[in-house]
Coordinates of C-alpha atoms and ligand atoms in Angstrom, one line a residue:
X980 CA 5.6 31.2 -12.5
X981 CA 3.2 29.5 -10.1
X982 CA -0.3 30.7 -11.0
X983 CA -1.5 33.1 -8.3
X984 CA -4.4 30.8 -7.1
X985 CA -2.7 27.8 -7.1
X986 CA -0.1 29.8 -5.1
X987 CA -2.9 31.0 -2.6
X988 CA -3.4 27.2 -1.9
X989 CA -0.2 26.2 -1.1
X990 CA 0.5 29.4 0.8
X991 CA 4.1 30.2 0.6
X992 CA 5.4 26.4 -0.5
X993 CA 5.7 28.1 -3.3
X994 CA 6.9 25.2 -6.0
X995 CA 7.8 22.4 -3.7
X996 CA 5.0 19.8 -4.1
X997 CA 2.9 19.0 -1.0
X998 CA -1.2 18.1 -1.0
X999 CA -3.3 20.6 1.3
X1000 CA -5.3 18.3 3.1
X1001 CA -7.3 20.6 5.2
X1002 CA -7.5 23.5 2.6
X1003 CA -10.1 25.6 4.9
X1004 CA -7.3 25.9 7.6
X1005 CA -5.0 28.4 6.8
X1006 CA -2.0 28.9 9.9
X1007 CA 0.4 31.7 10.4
X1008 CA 3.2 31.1 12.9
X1009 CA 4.1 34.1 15.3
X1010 CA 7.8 34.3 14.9
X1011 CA 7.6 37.1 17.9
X1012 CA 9.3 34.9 20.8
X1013 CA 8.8 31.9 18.3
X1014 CA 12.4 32.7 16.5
X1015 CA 13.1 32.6 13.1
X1016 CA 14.4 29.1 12.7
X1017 CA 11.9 27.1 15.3
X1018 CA 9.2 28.7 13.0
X1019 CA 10.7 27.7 10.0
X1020 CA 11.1 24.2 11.4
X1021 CA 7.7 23.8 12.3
X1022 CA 6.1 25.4 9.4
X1023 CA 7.5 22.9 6.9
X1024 CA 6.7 20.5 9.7
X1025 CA 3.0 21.5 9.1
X1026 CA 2.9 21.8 5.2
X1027 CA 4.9 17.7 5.0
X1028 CA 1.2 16.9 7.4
X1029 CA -0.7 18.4 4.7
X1030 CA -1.2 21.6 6.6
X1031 CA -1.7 25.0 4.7
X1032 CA 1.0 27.2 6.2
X1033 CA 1.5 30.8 5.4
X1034 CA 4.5 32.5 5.4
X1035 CA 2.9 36.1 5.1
X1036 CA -0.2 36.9 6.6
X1037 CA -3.2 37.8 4.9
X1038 CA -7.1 38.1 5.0
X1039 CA -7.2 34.6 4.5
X1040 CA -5.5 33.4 7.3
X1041 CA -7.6 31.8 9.8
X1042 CA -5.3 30.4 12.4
X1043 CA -2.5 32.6 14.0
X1044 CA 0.1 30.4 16.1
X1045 CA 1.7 31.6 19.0
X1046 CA 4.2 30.3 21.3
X1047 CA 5.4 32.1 24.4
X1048 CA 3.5 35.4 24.0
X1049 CA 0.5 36.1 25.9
X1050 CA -3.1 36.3 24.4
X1051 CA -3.0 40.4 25.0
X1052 CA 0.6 40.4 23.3
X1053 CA -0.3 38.3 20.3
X1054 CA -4.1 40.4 19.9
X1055 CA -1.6 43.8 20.2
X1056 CA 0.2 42.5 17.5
X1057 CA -3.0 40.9 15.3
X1058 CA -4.2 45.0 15.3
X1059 CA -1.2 46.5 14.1
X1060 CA -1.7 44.4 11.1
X1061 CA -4.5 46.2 10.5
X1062 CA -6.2 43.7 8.3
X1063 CA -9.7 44.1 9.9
X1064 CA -10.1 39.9 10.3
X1065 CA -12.2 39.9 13.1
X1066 CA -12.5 35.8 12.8
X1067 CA -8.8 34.9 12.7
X1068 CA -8.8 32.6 16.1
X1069 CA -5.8 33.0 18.2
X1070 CA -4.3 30.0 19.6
X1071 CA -1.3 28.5 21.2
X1072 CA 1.3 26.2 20.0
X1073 CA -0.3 23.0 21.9
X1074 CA -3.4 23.4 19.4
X1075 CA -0.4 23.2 16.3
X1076 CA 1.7 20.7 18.2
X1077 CA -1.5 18.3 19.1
X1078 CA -3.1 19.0 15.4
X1079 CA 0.7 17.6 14.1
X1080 CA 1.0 14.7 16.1
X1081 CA -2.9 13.5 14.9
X1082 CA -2.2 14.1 11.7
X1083 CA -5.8 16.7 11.1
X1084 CA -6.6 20.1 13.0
X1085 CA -7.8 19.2 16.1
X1086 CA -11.0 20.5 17.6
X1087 CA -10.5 23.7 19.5
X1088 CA -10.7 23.4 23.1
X1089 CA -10.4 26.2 25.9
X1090 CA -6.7 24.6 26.8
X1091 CA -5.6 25.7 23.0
X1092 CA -6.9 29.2 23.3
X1093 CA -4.8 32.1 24.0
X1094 CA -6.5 34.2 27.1
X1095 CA -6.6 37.5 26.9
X1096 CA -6.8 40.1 29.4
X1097 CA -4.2 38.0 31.6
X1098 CA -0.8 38.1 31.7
X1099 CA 1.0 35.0 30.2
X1100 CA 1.6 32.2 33.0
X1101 CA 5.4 31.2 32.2
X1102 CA 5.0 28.1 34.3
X1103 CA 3.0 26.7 31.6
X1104 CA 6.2 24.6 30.7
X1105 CA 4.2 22.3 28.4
X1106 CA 3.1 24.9 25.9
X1107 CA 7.2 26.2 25.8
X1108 CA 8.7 22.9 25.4
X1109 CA 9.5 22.7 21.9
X1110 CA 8.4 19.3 19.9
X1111 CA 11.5 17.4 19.0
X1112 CA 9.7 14.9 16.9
X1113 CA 6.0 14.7 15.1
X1114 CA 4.7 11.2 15.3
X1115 CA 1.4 10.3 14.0
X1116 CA -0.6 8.7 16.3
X1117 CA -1.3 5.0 14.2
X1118 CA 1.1 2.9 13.3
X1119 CA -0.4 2.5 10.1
X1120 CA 0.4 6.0 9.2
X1121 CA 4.5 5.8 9.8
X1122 CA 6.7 4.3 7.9
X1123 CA 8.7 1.9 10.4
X1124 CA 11.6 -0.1 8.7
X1125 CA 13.5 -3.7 9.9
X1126 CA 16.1 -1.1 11.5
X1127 CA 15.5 1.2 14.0
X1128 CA 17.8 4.1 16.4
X1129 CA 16.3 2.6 19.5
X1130 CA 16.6 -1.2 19.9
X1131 CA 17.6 -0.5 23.4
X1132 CA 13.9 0.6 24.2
X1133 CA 12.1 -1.0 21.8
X1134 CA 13.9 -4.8 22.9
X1135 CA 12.5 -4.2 26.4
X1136 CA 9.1 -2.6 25.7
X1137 CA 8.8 -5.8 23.3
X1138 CA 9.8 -8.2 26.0
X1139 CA 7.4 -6.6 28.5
X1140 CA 4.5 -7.0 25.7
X1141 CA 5.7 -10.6 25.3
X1142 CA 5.4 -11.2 29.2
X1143 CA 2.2 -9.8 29.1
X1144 CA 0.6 -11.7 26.2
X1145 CA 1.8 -14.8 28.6
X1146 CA 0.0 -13.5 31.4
X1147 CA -3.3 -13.0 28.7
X1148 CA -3.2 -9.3 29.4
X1149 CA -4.0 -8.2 26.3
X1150 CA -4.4 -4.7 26.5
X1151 CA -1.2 -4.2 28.5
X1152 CA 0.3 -6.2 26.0
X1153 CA -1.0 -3.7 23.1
X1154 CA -0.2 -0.7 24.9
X1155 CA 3.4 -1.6 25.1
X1156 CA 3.5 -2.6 21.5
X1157 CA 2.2 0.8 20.9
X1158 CA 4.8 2.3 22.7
X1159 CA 7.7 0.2 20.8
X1160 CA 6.1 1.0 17.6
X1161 CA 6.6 4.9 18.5
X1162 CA 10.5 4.4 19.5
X1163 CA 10.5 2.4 15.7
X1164 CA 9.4 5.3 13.9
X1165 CA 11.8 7.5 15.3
X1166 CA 14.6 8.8 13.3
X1167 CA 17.7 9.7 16.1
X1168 CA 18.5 7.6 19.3
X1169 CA 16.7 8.6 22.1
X1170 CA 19.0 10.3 25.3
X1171 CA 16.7 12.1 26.7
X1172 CA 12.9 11.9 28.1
X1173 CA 12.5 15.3 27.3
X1174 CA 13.1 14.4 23.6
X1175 CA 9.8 12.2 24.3
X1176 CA 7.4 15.5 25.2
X1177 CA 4.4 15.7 22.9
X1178 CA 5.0 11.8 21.2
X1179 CA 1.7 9.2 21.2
X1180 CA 1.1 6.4 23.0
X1181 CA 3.8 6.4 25.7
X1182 CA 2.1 5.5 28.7
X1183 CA 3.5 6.1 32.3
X1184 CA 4.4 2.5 32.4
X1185 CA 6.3 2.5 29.2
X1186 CA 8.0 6.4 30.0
X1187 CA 9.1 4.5 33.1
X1188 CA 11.4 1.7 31.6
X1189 CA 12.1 4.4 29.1
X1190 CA 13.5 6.6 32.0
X1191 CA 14.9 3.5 33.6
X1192 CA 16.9 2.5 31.4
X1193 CA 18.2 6.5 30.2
X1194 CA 19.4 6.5 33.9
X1195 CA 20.3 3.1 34.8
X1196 CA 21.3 1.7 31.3
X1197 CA 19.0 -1.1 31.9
X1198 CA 14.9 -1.6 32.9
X1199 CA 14.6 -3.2 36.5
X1200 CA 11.1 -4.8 35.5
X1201 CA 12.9 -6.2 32.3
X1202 CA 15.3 -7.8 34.1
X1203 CA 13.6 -9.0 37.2
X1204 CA 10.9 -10.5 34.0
X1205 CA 13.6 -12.2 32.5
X1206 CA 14.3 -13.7 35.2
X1207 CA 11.6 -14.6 36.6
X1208 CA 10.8 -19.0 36.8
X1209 CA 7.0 -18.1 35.7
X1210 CA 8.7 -16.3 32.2
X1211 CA 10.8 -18.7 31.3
X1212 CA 9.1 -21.7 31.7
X1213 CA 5.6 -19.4 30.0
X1214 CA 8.0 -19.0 27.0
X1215 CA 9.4 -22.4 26.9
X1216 CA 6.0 -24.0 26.8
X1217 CA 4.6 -21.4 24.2
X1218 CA 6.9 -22.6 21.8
X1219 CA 5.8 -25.6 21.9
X1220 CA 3.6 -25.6 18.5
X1221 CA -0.1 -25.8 19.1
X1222 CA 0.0 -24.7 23.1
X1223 CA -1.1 -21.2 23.6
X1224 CA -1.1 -18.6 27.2
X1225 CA -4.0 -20.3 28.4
X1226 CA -2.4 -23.4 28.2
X1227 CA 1.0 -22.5 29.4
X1228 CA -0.4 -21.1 32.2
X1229 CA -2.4 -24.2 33.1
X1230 CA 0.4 -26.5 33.0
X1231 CA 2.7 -23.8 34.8
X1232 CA 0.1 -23.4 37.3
X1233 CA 0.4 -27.4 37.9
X1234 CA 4.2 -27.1 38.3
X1235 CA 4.8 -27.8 35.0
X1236 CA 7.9 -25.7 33.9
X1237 CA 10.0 -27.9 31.0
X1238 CA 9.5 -30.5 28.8
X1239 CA 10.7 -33.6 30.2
X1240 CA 8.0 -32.6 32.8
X1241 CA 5.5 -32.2 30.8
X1242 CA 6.3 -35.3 28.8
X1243 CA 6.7 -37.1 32.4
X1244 CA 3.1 -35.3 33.2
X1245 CA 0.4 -37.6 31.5
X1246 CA -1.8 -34.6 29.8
X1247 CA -3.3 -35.8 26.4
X1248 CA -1.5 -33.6 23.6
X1249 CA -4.0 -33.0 20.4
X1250 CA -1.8 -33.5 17.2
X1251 CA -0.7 -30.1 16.9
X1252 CA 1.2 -30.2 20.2
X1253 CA 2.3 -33.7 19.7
X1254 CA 4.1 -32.6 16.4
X1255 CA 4.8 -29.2 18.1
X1256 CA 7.0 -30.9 20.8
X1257 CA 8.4 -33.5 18.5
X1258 CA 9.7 -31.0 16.5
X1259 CA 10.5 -28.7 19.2
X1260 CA 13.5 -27.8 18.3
X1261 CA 13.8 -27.5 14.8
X1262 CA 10.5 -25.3 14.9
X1263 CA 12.2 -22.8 17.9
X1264 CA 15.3 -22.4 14.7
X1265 CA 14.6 -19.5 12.6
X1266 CA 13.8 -20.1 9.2
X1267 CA 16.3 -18.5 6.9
X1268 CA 14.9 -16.5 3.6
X1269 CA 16.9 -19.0 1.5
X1270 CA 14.6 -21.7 3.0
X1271 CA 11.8 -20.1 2.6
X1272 CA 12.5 -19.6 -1.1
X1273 CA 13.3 -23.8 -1.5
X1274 CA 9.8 -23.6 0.1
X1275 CA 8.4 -21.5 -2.1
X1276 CA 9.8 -23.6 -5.0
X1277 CA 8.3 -26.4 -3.9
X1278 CA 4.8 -24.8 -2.9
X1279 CA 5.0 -23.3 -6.5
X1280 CA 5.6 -27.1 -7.8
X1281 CA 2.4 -28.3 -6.1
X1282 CA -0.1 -25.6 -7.1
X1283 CA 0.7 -25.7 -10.5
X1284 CA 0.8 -29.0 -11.0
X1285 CA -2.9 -29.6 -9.6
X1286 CA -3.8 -25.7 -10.8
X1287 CA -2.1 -25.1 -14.1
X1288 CA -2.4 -20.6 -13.6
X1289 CA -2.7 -20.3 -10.1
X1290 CA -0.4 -17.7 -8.3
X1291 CA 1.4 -17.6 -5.1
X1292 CA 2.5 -14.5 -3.2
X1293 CA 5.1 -15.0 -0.4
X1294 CA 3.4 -12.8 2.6
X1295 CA 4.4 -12.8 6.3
X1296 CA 7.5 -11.5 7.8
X1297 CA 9.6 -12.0 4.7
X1298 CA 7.5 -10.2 2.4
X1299 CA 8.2 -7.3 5.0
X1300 CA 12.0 -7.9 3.9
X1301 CA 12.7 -10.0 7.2
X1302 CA 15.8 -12.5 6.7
X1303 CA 14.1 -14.9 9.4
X1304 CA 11.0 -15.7 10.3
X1305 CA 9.6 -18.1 12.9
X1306 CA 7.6 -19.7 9.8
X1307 CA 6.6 -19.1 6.1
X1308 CA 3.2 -17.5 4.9
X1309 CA 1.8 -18.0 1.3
X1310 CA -1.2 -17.0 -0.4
X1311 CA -2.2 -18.9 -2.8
X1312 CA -5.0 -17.5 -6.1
X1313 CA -6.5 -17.7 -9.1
X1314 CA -7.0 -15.4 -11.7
X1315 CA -10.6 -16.4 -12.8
X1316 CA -13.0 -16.2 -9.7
X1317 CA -14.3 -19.7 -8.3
X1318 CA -11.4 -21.8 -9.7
X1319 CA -9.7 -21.8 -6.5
X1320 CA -12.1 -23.7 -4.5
X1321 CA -10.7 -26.9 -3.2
X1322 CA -7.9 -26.1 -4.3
X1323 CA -6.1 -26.8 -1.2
X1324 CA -7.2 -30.2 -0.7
X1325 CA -5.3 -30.9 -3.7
X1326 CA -2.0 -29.4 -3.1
X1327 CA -2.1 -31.0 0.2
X1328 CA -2.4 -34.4 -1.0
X1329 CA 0.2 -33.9 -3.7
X1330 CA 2.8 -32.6 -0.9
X1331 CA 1.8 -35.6 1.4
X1332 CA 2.3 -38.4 -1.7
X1333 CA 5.7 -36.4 -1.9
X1334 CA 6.1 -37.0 2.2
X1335 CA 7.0 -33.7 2.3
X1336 CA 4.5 -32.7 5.4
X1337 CA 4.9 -33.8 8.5
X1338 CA 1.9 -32.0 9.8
X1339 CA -0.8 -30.3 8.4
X1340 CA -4.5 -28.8 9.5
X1341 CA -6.7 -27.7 6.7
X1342 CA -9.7 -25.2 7.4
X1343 CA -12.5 -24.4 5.1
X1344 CA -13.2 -21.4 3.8
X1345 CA -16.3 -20.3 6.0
X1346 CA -16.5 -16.5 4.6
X1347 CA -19.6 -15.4 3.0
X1348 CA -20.6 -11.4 2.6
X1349 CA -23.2 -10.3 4.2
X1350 CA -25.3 -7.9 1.9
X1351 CA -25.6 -5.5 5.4
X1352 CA -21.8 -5.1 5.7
X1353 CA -19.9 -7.2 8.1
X1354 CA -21.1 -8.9 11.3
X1355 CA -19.6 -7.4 14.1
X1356 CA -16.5 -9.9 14.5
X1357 CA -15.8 -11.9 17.3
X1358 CA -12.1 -12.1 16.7
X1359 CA -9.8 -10.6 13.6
X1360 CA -9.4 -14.1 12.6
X1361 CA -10.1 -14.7 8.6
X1362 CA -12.1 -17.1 7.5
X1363 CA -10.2 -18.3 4.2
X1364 CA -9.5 -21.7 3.4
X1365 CA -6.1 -22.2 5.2
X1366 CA -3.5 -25.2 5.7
X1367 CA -1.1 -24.8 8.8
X1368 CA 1.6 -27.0 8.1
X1369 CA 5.0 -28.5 9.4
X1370 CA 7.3 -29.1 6.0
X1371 CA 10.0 -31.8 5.8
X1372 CA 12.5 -30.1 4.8
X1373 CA 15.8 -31.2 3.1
X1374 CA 18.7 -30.1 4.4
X1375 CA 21.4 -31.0 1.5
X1376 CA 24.1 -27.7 1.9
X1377 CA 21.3 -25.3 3.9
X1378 CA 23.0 -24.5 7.0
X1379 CA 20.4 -22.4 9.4
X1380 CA 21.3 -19.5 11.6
X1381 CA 22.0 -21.6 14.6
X1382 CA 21.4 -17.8 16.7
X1383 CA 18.6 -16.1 17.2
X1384 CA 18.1 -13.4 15.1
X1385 CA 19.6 -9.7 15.7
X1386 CA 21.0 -10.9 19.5
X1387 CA 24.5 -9.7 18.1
X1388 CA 23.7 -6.6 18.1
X1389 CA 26.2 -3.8 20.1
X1390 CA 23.1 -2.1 21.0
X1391 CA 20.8 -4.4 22.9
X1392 CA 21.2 -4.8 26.4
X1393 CA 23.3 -7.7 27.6
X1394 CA 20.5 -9.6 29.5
X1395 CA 18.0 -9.7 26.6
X1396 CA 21.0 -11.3 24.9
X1397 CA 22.0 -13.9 27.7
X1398 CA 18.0 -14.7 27.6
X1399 CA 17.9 -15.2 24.0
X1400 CA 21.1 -17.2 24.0
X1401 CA 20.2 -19.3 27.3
X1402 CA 16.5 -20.2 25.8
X1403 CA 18.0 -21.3 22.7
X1404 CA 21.0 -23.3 24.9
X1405 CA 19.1 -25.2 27.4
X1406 CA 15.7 -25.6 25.9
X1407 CA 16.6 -28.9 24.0
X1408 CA 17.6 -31.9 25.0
X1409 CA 20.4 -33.9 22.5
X1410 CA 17.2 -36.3 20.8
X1411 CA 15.7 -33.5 19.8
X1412 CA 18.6 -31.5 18.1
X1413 CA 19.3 -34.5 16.6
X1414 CA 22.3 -33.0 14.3
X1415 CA 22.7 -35.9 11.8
X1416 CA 19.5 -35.6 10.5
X1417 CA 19.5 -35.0 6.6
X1418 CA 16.0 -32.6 6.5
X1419 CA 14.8 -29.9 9.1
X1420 CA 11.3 -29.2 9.9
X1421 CA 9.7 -26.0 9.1
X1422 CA 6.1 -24.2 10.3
X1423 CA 4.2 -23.3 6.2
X1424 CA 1.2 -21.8 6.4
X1425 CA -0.8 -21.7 3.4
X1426 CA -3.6 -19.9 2.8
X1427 CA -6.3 -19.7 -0.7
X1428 CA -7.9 -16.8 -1.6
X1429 CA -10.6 -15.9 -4.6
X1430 CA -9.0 -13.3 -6.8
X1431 CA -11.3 -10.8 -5.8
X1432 CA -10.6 -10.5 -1.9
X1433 CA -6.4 -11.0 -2.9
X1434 CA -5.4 -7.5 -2.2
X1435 CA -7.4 -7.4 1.0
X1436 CA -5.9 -10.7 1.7
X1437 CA -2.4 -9.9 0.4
X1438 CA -2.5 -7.1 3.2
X1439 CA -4.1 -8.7 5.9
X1440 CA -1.2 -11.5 5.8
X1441 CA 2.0 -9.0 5.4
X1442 CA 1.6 -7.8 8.6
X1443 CA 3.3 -6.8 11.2
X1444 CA 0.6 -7.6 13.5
X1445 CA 0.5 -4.6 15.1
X1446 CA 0.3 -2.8 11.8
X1447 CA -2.9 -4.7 11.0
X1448 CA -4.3 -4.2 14.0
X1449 CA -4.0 -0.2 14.0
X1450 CA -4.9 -0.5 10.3
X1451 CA -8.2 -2.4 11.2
X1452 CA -8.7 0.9 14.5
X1453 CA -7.9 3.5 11.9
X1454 CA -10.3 2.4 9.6
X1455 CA -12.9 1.8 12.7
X1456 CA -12.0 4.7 14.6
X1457 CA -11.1 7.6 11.8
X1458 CA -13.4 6.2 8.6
X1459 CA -16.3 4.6 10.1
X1460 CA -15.4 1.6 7.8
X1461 CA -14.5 -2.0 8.7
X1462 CA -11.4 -3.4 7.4
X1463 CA -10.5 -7.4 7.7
X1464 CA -8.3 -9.4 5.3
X1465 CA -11.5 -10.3 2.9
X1466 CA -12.9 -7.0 2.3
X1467 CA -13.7 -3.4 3.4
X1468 CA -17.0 -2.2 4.1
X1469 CA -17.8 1.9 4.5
X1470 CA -20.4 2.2 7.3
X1471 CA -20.9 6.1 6.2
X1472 CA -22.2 4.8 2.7
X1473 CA -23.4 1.3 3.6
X1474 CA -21.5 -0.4 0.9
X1475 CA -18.5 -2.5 0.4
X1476 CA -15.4 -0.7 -1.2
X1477 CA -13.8 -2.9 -3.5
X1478 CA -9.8 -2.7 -4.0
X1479 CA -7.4 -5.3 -7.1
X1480 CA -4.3 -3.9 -5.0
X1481 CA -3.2 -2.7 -1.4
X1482 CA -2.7 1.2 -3.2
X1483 CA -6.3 1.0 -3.6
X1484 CA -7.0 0.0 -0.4
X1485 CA -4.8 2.5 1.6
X1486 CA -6.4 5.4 -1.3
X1487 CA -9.7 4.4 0.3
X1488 CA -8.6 4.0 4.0
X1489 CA -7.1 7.7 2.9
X1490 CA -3.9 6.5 4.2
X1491 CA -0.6 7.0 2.4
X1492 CA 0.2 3.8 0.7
X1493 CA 3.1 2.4 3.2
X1494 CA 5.1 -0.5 1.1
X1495 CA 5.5 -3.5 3.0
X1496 CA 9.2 -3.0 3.9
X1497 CA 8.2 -0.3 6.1
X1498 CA 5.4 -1.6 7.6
X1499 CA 7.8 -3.1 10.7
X1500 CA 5.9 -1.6 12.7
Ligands
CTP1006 N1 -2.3 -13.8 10.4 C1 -3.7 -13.8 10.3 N2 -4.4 -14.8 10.9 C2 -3.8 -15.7 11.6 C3 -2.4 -15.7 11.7 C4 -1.7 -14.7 11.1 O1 -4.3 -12.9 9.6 N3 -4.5 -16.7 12.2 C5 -1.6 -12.7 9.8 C6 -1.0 -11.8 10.8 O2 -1.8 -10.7 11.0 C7 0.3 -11.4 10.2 C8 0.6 -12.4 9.1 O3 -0.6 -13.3 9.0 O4 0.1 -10.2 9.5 C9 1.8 -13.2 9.4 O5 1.7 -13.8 10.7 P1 2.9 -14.6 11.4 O6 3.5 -15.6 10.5 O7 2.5 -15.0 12.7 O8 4.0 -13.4 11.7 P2 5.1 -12.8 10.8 O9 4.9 -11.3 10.7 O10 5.2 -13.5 9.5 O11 6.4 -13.1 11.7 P3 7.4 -14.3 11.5 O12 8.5 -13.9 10.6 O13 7.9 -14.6 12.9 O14 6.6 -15.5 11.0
MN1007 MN1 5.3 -15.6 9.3
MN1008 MN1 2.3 -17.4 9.9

């Protein structure tokens, strides 16, 4: 028997085990109009958010729910209950359906209010349409896996992000990440726009290649991008190690579309690009998780050797359980504070006396804590001691996945696939595949971190991107605190918040922990 006021909290969960988050917010759903099961639905909907849901109402209810009746209907049927509650507020389904998808009760605005004294306006579609998923609005609230029901959106809403991070529109490029992140998250294949009513962060442009390719099978702006000369030569020039949009554009802008032609060009290339286009196109191969774990071998090797105790933590893509990557992370510790300075330094020189690197830029660690919480930052770039690296690589039986990865997929649609197989067919000229080579180069990057920032750095470097970034807005945005990969610093109470794992730091972001396999986003 469920004590009677632990019952009165929980409203009728009675026995299943969910938090009340928001404990001074008590809802009742209408089921006049509503129907039995849609209430049902959405009331368990509510109590998974945290939401106090009642399934008899009471004296203590202080939200009624309605959908489909009008404000004089639903206040007719508030008096018969006779309960004298003069407070309860009376609202429509939007204010529920809005207060789900953000993931708190929202504040109430006239739009949410039932109006009395009029009749109900049936052409108020919106507030009838039910909601056939409930999304939270960051990223770093959903759990998004490697696999997802919607690869067919997601591919071209990606690709269109891609395009624009070439054309260095940034927020374009984050608003159709968003968008892809939201398709992730979702649990059935989409069929239908009308599944999409009520989701965040679809924006007109993204609903449109949504709706595009519902109708058509396929985006007309994906395909027109793919083809496009200014895409193709953007992307082939990008993955060139060391050259960047800016770059890209530049040369592209000088008529600069391929290699040979920028080899035949004259520019100066800084060392990065020199080893980038050398290596061209062993560093456009994925790297296979096998590789990465001779990598990790070998990494292992080095730091103990010139760090008897220190620890290494594979981060990056395959820590999120990828099976390729276009590189391999590391983070690199020690257990007693301070021991890990200039640590790097060492390990470098023991894998160049091996001639295992074939490129490698090392970075000081430039982070210091500022008593007065964090500087605004110009960038989200850490400032940790860091080495990015090109590895030498032996081959002996490694074979790599000669295709790019997932482009054999039934699912995706046929000129992503052509792209993806044409880039990786015509980028290279013979010299550069050159297949009797016994070792392959691979793009390491190593990073050190003292013991105490680890779990803020562990995090910052799993990734995905995007799930850092909306982890760095949500904490900004909902907590008033300031999250980057070395600490995370509470505005509210002027003070730094101090975390020895990523549970702690998603306890004090008051985030449900999300394990790295799901953070795909
Ligand atoms: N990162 C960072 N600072 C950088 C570069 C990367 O904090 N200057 C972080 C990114 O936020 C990301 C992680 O390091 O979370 C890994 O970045 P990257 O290797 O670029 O991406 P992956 O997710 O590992 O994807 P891939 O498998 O293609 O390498
Ligand atoms: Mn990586
Ligand atoms: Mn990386």
């Amino acid at each position: 028997m469920v004590p009677l006021k632990r019952r009165k909290v929980c409203g009728a969960v009675s026995g299943r085990e969910t938090t009340v988050k928001f404990p001074h917010v008590v809802i009742y759903l209408l089921e006049r109009k509503m129907g039995a099961s849609r209430r049902a639905f959405l009331s368990q909907l509510g109590r998974k958010n945290g939401f106090r849901v009642e399934d008899d109402f009471s004296d203590n209810v202080t939200h009624v729910i309605s959908e489909n009746n009008s404000g004089d209907e639903a206040r007719t049927w508030l008096d018969l209950q006779q309960k004298g509650n003069v407070t309860v507020k009376l609202l429509d389904i939007c204010w529920y359906t809005e207060s789900m998808r953000l993931g708190c009760p929202v504040e109430i605005l006239d739009k949410h209010k039932l109006q009395e004294g009029q009749k109900f306006q049936e052409e108020s579609v919106e507030f009838s349409v039910p909601v056939e998923f409930s999304v939270p609005s960051y990223a770093c609230q959903r759990r998004t896996s490697l696999e997802n029901h919607n690869t067919n959106f997601t591919d071209a809403l990606s690709l269109l992000a891609e395009n624009a991070e070439l054309n260095n529109e940034d927020g374009r490029a984050v608003a159709f990440q968003r968008a892809a992140a939201v398709l992730k998250a979702l649990p059935v294949k989409v069929t239908s726009m009308t599944q999409l009513q009520g989701l965040p962060c679809l924006g007109q442009h993204s609903q449109r290649v949504i709706k595009d390719i519902i109708e058509n099978g396929v985006s007309s702006e994906v395909e027109s991008t793919i083809n496009s000369e200014r895409f193709k030569a953007l992307k082939l020039l990008t993955g060139i190690f060391g050259v960047g949009a800016k770059t890209a554009d530049r040369w592209f802008r000088e008529g600069i579309q391929n290699l040979t032609q920028l080899e035949n060009s004259g520019h100066d290339l800084n060392r990065a690009q020199q080893a980038g286009l050398e290596h061209y196109y062993d560093l456009n191969q994925p790297v296979t998780k096998a590789e990465a774990e001779i990598i990790g071998d070998i990494v292992k090797k080095a730091v103990h050797d010139v760090l008897p105790g220190s620890e290494i933590t594979l981060t990056g893509g395959f820590r999120r359980g990828k099976i390729s990557g276009h590189d391999v992370d590391f983070l690199i510790t020690h257990p007693d504070e301070g021991k890990e300075v200039g640590l790097m330094a060492k390990v470098v020189s023991w894998l160049t006396a091996q001639g295992l690197l074939l490129y490698q830029k090392t970075t000081r660690n430039s982070y210091l804590e500022n008593e007065e919480g964090p500087a605004q930052p110009p960038s989200n770039i850490d400032r940790f001691e860091r080495c990015l690296s090109i590895f030498k690589l032996e081959k002996k039986e490694m074979h790599s996945i000669r295709l790019h990865p997932g482009t054999q997929s039934s699912d995706r649609e046929p000129a992503i696939i052509e792209h993806l197989q044409h880039f990786q067919a015509n980028s290279f000229s013979n010299s550069q595949m050159r297949p009797n080579r016994t070792w392959r180069a691979v793009r390491v990057d190593l990073v050190v971190s003292p013991i105490s920032q680890f779990a803020f750095a562990v995090l910052g470097w799993t990734g995905s991107k995007l799930f850092e970034r909306e982890l760095r807005r949500w904490a900004g945005q909902v907590k008033s605190m300031s999250l980057s990969s070395h600490a995370l610093y509470d505005s509210k109470q002027c003070k730094y918040l101090r975390a020895t794992s990523e549970e702690e730091i998603f306890a004090h972001l008051g985030l449900e922990f999300i394990p790295p396999k799901e953070r795909n986003a």
